[in-house]
Coordinates of C-alpha atoms and ligand atoms in Angstrom, one line a residue:
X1 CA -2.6 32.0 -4.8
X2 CA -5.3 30.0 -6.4
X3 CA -6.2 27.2 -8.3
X4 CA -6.5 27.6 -12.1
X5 CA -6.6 24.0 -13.6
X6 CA -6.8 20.8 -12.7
X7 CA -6.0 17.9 -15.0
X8 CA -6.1 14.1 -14.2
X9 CA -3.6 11.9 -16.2
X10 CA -4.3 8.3 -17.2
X11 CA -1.5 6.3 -18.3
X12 CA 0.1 2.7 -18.9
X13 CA 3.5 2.3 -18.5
X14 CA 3.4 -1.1 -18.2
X15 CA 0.1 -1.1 -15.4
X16 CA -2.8 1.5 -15.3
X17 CA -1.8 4.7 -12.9
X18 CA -4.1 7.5 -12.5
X19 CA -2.5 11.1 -11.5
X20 CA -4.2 14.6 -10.7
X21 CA -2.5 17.7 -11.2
X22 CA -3.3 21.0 -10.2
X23 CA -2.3 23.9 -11.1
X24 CA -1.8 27.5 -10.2
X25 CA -2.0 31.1 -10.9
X26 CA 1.6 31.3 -9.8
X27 CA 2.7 28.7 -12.1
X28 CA 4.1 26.6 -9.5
X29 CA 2.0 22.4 -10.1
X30 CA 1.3 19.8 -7.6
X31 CA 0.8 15.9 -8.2
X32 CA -1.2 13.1 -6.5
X33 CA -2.0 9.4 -6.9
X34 CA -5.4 8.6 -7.4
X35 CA -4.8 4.8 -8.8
X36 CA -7.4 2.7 -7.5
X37 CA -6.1 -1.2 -9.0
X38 CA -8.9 -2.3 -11.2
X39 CA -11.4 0.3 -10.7
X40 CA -9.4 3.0 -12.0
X41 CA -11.6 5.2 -14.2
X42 CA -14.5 5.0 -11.5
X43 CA -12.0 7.9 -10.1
X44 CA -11.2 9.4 -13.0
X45 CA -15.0 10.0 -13.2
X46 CA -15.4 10.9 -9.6
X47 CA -12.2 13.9 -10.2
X48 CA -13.7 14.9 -13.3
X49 CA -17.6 15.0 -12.9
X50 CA -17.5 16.2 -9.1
X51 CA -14.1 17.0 -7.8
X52 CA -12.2 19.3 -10.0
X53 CA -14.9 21.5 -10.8
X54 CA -14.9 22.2 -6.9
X55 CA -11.0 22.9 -6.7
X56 CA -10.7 26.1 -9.3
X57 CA -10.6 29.4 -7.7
X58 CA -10.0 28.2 -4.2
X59 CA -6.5 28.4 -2.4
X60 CA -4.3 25.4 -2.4
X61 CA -2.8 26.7 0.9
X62 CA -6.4 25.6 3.0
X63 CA -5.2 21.8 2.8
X64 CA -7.1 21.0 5.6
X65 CA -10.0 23.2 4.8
X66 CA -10.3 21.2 1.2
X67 CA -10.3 18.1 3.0
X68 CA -13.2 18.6 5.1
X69 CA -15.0 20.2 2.1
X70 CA -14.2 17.4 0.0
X71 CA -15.5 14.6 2.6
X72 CA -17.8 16.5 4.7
X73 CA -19.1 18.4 2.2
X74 CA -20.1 15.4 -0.3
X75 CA -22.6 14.0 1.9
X76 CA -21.2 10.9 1.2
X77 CA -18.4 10.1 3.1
X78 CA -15.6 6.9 3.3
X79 CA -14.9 4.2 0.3
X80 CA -12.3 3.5 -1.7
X81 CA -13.4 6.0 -4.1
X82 CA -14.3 8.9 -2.8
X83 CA -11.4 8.5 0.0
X84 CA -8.5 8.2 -3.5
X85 CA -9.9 11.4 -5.2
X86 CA -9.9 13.2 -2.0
X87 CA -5.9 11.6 -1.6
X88 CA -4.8 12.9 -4.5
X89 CA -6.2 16.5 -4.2
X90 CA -4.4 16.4 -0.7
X91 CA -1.2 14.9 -2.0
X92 CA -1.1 17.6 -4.7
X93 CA -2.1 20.0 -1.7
X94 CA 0.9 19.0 0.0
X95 CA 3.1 19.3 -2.9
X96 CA 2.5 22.9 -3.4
X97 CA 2.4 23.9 -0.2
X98 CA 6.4 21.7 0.2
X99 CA 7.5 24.3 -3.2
X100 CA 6.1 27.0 -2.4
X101 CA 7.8 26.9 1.1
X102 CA 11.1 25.4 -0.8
X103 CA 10.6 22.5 1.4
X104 CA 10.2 18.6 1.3
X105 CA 7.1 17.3 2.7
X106 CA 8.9 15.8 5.5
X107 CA 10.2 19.2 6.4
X108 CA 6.0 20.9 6.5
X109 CA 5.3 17.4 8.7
X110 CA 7.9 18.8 11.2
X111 CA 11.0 17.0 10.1
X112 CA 13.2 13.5 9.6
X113 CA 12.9 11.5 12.8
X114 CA 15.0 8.8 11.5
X115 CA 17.7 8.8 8.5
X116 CA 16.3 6.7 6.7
X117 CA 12.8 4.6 5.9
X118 CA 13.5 0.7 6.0
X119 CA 11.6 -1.3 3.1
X120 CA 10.6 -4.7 2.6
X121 CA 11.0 -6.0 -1.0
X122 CA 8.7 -9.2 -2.5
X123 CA 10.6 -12.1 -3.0
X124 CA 8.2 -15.1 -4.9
X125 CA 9.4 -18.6 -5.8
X126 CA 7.6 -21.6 -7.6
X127 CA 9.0 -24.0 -4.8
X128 CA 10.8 -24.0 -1.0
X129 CA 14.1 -23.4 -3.1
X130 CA 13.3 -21.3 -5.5
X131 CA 11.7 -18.9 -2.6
X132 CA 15.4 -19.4 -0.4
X133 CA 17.0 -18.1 -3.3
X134 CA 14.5 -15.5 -4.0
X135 CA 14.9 -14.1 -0.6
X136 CA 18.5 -14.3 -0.8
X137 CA 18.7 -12.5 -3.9
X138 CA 17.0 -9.2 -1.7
X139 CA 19.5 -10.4 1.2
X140 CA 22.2 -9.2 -1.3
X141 CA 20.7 -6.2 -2.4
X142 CA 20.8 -5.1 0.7
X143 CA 17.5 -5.3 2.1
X144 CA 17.0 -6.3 6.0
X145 CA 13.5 -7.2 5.2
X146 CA 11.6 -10.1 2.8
X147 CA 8.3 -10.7 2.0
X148 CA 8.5 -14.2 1.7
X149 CA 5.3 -15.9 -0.8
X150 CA 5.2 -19.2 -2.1
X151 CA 3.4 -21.4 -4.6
X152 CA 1.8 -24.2 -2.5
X153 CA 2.8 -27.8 -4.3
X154 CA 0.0 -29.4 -5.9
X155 CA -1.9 -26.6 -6.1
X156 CA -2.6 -24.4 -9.2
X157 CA -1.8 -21.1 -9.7
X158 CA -1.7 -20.0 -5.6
X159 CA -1.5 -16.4 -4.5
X160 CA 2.4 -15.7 -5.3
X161 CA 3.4 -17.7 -7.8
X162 CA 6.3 -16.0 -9.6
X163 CA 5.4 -14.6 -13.5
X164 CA 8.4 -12.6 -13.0
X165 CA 11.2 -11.9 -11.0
X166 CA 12.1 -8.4 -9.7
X167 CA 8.7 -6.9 -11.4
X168 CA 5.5 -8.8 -11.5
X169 CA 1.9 -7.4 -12.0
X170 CA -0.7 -9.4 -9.9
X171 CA -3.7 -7.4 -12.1
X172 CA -2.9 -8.9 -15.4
X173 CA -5.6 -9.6 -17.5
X174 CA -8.5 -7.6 -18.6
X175 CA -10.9 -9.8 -16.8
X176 CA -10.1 -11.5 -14.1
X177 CA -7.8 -14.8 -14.4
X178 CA -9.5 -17.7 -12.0
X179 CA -7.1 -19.5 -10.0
X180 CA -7.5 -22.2 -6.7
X181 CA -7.7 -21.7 -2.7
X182 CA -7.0 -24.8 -0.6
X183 CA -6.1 -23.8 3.1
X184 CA -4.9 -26.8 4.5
X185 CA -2.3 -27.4 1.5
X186 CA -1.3 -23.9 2.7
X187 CA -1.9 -24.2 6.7
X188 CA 0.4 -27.5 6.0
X189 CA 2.7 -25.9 4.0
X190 CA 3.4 -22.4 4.9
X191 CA 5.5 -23.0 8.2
X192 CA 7.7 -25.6 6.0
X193 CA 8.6 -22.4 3.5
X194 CA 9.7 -20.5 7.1
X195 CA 11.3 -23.1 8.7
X196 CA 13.7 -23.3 5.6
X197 CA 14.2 -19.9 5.5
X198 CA 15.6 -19.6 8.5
X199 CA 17.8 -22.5 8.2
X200 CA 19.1 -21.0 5.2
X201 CA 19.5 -16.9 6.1
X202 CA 19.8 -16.9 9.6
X203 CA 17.5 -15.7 12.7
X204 CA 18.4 -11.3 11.6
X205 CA 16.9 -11.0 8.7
X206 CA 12.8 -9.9 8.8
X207 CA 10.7 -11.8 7.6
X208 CA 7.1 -11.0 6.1
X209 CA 4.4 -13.2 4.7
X210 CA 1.0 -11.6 3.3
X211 CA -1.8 -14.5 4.0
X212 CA -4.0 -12.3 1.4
X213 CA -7.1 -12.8 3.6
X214 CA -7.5 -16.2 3.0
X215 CA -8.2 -17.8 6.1
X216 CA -11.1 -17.3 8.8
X217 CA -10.0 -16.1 12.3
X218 CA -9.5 -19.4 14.2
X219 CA -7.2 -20.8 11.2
X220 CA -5.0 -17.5 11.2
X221 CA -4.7 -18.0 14.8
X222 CA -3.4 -21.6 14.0
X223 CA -1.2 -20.0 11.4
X224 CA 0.2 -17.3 13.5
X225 CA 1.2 -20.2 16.3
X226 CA 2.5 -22.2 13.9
X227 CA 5.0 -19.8 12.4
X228 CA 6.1 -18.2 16.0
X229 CA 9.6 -20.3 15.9
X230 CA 10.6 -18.3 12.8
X231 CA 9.8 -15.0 14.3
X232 CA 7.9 -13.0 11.5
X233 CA 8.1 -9.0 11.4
X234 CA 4.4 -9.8 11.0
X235 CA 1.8 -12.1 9.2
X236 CA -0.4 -9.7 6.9
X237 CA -4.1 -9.4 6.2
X238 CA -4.4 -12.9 7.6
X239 CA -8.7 -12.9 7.6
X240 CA -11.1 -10.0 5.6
X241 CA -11.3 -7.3 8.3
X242 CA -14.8 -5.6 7.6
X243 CA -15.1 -7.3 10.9
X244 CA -12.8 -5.9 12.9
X245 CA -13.8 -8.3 15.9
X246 CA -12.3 -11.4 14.6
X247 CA -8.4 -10.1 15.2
X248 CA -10.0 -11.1 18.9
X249 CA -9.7 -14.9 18.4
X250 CA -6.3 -14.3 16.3
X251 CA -5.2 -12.1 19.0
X252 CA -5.3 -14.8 22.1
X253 CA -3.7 -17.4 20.2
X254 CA -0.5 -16.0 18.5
X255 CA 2.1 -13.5 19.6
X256 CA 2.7 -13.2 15.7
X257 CA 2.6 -9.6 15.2
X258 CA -0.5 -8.8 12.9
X259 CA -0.5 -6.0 10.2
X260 CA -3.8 -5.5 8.6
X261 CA -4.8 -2.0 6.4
X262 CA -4.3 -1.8 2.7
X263 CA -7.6 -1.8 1.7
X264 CA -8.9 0.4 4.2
X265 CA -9.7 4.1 3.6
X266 CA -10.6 5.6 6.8
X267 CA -9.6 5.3 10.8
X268 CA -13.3 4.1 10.9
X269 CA -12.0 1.0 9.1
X270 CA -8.9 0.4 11.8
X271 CA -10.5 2.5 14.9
X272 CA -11.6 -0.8 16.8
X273 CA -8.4 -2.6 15.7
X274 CA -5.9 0.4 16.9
X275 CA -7.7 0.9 20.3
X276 CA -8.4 -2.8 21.4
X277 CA -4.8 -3.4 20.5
X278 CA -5.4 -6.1 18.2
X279 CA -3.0 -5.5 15.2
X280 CA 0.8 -4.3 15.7
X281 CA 0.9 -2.7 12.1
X282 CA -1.1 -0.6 10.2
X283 CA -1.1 -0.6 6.6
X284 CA -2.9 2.3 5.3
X285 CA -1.2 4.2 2.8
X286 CA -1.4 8.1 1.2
X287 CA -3.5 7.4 -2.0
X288 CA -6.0 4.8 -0.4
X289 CA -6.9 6.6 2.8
X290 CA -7.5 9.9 2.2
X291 CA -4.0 11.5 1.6
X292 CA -1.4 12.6 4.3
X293 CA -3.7 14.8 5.9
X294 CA -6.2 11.9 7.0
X295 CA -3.1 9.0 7.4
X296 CA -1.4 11.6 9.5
X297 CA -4.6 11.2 11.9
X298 CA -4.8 7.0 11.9
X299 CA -0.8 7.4 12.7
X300 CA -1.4 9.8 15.8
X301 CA -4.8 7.2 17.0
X302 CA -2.1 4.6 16.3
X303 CA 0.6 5.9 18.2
X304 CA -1.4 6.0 21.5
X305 CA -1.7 1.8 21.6
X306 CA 2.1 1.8 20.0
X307 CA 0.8 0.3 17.1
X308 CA 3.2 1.5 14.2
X309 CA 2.7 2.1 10.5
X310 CA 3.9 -0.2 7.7
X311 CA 1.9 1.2 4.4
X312 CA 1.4 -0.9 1.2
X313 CA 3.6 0.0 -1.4
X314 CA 2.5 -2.5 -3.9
X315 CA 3.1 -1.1 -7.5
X316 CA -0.3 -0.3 -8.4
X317 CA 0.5 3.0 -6.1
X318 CA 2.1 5.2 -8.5
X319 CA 5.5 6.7 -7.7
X320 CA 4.0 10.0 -6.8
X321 CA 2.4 8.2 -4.0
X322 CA 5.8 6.5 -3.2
X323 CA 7.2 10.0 -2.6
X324 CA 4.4 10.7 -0.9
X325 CA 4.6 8.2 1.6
X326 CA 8.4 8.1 2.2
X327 CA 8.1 11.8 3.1
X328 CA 5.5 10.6 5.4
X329 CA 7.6 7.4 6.6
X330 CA 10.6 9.8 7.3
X331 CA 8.4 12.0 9.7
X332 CA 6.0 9.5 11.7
X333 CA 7.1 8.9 14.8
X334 CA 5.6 5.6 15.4
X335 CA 6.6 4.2 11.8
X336 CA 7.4 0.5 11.4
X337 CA 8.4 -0.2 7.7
X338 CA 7.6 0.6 4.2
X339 CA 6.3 -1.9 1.6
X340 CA 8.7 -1.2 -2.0
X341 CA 8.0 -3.1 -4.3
X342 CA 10.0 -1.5 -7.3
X343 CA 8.1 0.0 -10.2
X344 CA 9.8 -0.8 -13.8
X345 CA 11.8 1.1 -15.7
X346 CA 9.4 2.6 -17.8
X347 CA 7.4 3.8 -15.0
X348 CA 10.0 5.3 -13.4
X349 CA 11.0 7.1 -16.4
X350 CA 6.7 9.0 -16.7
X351 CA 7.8 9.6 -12.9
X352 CA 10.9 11.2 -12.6
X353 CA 11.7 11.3 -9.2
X354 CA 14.2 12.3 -5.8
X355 CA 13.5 8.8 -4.0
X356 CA 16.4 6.6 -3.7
X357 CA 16.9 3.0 -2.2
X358 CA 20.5 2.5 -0.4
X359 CA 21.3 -0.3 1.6
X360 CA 17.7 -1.6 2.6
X361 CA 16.6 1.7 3.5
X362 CA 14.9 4.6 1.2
X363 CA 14.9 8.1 1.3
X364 CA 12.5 10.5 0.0
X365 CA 15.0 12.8 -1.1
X366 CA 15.3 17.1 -0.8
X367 CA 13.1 18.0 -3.9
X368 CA 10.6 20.6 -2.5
X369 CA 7.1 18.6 -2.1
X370 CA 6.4 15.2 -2.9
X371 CA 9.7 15.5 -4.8
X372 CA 7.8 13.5 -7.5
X373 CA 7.0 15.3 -11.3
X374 CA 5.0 13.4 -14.2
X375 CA 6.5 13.9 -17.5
X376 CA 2.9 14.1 -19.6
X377 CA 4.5 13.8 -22.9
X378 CA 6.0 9.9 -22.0
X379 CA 2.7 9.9 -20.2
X380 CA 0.8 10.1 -23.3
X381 CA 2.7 7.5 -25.0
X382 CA 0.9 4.6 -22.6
X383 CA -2.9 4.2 -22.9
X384 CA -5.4 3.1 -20.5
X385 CA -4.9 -0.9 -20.8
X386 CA -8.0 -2.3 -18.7
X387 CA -6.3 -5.1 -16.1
X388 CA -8.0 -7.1 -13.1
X389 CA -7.0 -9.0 -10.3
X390 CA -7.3 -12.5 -10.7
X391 CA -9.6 -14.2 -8.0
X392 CA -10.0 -17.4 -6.3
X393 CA -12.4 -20.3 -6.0
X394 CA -12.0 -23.3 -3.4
X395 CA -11.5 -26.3 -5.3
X396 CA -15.2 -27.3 -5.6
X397 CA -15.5 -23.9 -7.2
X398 CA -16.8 -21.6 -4.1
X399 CA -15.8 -18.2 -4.7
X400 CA -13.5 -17.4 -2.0
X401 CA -11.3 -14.1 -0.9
X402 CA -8.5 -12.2 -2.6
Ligands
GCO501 C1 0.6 -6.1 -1.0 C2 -0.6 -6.4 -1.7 C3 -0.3 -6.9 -3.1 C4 -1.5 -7.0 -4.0 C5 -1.8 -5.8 -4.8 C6 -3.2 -5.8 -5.3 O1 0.7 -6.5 0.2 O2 1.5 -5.5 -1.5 O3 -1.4 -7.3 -1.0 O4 0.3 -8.1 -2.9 O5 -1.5 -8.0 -4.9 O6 -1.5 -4.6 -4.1 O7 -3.7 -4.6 -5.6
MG502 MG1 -1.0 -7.3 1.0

């Protein structure tokens, strides 16, 4: 068999995802995510201009063989970039491979190991109350676990605020919306929102919080004490973690568990945190981290300190990286829980799809591959709408993280 085409697909069902296809001599077509949020053409480009021409002719059986061609042999290796175009070539890799075989992913990985994926949904209120509610809205849907995120009172346009409901878009303008940072408001405020949402659900359900790397290491740690009473599943991206050090001082102050990963794209990014045992969860996912084939290797390092896997599932991961990951999540043996945060309508309709979502748990379903398709002709209907991130500024206008 052997590669004859290979296509990427831009389109805007409501938020920007970018999709490569390839196809073969055989007639048989794999998909892969290769949405990078807000930087999105810089992989079109990167597919286009120096991927795809390297892809025709060769066979899509040599997954691993691509891989190291594509990383090893571009001189350049690691970043966001690079490692989201070699993803998606690997996703689409796997994808064959699972229909050709007449298999799901999770099958060529060496099967289920559980019967089913547990997800955490996003629940975002304006106020204490409106958050309870929020959370008890997912309660009733069935999930076991909540990311809980709240606007902090007095303080304009905080990390979480709810635009919507059930689907929000954090990247939602085409240059980036400005909005405030004030850490104690939120170091005073935070274990308030957890302390009433235990009160009001009860001590089973899990509980998440995403801290957005806002703080520095000595005020996570502070955080992370301060919210052990209400027993969080974990307390997520709590500091920036180029330095992978700082989880040190976290580390000896809190018996919060830690999760850290989305924006990493290599076990270079999390090999320090993984070994020294400073992080309980890591959050790398298919399309930012090199595909299955290289998250496949950062869940076997992790497995070895019992460190388990919780991958971001944000929406600006397309569904074909959904089905990616779940047939991943079904196989890992060391997997912890899977981010869903639930794509609209409209994009589930460009993505047809075998995933399903029953009872707080997913399944990846027993298409062959991925077990994801992209219907090009609905595709076409969406353009490329250019959307950013907002960022933030402390209140005397230093720039400060997102
Ligand atoms: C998460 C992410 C999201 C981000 C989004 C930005 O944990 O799901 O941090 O909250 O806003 O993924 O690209
Ligand atoms: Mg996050």
């Amino acid at each position: 068999m052997k590669i004859t085409k290979a296509r990427v697909i831009v389109t805007c069902p409501g938020r920007n995802f970018v999709t490569l296809k390839i196809e073969t001599d055989e007639g048989v077509h794999g998909i892969g995510d290769a949405t990078l949020n807000g930087r999105e053409k810089a992989v079109v480009a990167y597919l286009e201009d120096h991927v795809i021409p390297l892809l025709i002719g060769r066979d899509p059986a040599r997954i691993e063989d691509i891989w190291q061609y594509l990383y090893r042999g571009a001189y350049w290796r690691r970043g966001p970039v690079t490692m989201s175009a070699i993803a998606a070539v690997d996703t689409a890799l796997w994808d064959i491979k699972g229909k050709v075989a007449g298999l799901p992913v999770y099958e060529l990985l060496g099967g289920a190991s559980r019967d089913g994926v547990m997800v955490y949904g996003h629940a975002n209120g304006n106020d204490i109350a409106h958050t309870v509610d929020e959370v008890g809205r997912y309660i009733e849907m069935g999930y076991k676990a909540v990311r809980a995120q709240c606007a902090i009172p007095g303080v304009k346009g905080t990390y979480g605020v709810a635009k919507g409901t059930m689907y929000y878009e954090p990247a939602d303008s085409a240059l980036p919306e400005e909005t405030v940072w004030n850490t104690p408001a939120y170091l005073n405020f935070a274990p308030e929102l957890f302390e009433a949402l235990r009160i009001a659900h009860g001590p089973d359900i899990e509980l998440l919080h995403d801290v957005h790397h806002r703080l520095t290491p000595i005020e996570a740690a502070r955080l992370g004490k301060a919210l052990e009473p209400y027993r969080l599943f974990w307390m997520e991206d709590a500091t920036p973690a180029e330095n992978q050090e700082a989880f040190k001082l976290i580390r000896q102050h809190t018996v919060t568990p830690l999760a850290v990963g989305e924006i990493f794209n290599s076990i270079h990014d999390c090999r320090e945190l993984i070994q020294n045992q400073l992080i309980d969860y890591i959050r790398t996912t298919v399309v930012h981290a090199g595909g299955i084939t290289h998250l496949r290797r950062i869940a076997d390092l992790a497995a070895l300190y019992q460190v388990r896997t919780g991958s971001h599932g944000a929406t600006d991961l397309s569904p074909a990286c959904m089905g990616a990951a779940l047939n991943f999540d079904l196989w890992v043996p060391n997997f912890g829980i899977q981010e869903y945060m639930r794509h609209t309508p409209e994009t589930d309709a460009v993505f047809p799809h075998a995933y399903s979502f029953s009872d707080g748990f997913m399944h990846p379903g027993d298409l062959p591959g991925i077990g994801v398709d992209i219907d090009e002709e609905l595709a076409a209907k969406y353009e490329y709408d250019p959307k950013q991130l907002p960022i933030a500024r402390l209140q005397d206008g230093t720039l400060w993280n997102w």
